[in-house]
PDB file of C-alpha atoms in Angstrom:
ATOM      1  CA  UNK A 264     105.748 -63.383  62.858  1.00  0.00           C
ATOM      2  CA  UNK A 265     109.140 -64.198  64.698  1.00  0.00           C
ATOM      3  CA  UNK A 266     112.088 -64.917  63.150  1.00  0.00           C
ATOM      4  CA  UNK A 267     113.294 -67.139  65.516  1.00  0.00           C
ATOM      5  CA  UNK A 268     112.836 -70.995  65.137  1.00  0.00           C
ATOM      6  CA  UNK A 269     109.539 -72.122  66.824  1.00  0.00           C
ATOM      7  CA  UNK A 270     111.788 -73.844  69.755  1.00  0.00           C
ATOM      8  CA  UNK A 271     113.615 -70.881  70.958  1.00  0.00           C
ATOM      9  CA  UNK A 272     111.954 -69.249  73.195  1.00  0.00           C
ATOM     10  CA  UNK A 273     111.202 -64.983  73.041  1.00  0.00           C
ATOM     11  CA  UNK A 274     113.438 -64.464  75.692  1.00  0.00           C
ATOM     12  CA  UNK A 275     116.602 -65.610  73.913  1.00  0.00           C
ATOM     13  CA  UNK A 276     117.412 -62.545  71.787  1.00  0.00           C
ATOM     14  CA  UNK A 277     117.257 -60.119  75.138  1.00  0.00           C
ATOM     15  CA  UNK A 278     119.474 -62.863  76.879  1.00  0.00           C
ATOM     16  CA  UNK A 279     121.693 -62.337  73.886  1.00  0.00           C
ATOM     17  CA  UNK A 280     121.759 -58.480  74.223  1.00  0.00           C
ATOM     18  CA  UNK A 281     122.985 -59.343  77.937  1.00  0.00           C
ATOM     19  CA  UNK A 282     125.196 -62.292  77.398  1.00  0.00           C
ATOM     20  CA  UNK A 283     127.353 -61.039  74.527  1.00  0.00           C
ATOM     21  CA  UNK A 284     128.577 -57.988  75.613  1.00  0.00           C
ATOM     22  CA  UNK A 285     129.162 -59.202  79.332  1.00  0.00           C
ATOM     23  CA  UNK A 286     131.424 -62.217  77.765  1.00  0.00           C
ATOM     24  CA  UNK A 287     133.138 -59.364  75.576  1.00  0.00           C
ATOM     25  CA  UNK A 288     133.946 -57.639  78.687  1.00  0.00           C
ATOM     26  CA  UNK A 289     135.195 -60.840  80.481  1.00  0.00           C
ATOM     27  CA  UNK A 290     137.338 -61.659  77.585  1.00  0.00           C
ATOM     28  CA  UNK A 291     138.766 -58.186  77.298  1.00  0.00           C
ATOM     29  CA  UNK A 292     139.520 -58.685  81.229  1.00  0.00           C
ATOM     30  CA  UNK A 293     140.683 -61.459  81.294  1.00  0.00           C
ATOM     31  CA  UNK A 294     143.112 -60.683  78.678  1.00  0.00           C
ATOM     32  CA  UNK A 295     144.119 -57.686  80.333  1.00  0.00           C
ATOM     33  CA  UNK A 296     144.729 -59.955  83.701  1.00  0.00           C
ATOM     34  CA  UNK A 297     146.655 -62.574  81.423  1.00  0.00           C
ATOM     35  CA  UNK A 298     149.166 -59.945  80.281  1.00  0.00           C
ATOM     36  CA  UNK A 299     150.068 -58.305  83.615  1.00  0.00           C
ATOM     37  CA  UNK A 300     150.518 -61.704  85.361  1.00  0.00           C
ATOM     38  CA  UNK A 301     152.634 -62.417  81.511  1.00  0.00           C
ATOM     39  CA  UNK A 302     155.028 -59.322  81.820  1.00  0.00           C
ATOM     40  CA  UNK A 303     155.021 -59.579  85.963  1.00  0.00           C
ATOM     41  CA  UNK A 304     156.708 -63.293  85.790  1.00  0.00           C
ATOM     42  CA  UNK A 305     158.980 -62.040  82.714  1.00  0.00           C
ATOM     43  CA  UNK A 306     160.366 -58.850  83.624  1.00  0.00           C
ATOM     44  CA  UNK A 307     162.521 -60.698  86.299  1.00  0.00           C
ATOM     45  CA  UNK A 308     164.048 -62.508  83.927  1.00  0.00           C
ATOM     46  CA  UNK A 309     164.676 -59.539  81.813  1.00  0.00           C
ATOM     47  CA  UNK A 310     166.401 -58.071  84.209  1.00  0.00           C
ATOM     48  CA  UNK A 311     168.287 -60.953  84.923  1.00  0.00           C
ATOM     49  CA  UNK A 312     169.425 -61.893  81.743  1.00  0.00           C
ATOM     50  CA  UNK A 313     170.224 -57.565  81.070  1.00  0.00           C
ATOM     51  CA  UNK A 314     172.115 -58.356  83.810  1.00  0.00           C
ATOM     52  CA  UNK A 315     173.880 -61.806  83.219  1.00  0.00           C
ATOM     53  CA  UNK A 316     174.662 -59.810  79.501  1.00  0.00           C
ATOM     54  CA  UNK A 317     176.232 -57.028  81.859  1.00  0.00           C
ATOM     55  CA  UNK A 318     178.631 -59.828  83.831  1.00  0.00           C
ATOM     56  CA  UNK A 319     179.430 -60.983  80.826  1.00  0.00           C
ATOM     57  CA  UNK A 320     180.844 -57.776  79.215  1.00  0.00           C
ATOM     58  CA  UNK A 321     182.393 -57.254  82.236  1.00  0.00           C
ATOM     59  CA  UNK A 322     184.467 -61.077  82.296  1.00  0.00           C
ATOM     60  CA  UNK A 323     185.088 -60.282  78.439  1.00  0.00           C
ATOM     61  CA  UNK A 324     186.594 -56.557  79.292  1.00  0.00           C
ATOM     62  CA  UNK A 325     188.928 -58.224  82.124  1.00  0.00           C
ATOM     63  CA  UNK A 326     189.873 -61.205  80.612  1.00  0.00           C
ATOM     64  CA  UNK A 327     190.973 -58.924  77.335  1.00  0.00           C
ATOM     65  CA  UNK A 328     192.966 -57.063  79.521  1.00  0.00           C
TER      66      UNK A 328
END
């Protein structure tokens, strides 16, 4: 006796065993795509607000002066 519902048919738990992990995997890669397209668009602006902070100590230091 199955424990599926009558209206599912025997090949749905082996699709299952194949779907799941392969959307796992997609997620996982997807996330890991998401994150180096995330820090390659940021660290230009890190660097250009490390150095806008850097201009800025240097107006401060010359206008103390």
């Amino acid at each position: 006796m199955s424990l599926l519902p009558y209206w599912l048919p025997t090949t749905f738990p082996h699709v299952l065993v194949v779907a799941v992990p392969l959307l796992l995997i997609l997620l996982l890669v997807g996330d890991l795509a998401a994150k180096a397209v995330v820090s390659r668009v940021l660290e230009p602006r890190r660097d250009l607000e490390r150095r806008v902070a850097e201009l800025e100590a240097q107006l401060d230091e010359r206008s103390d002066e």
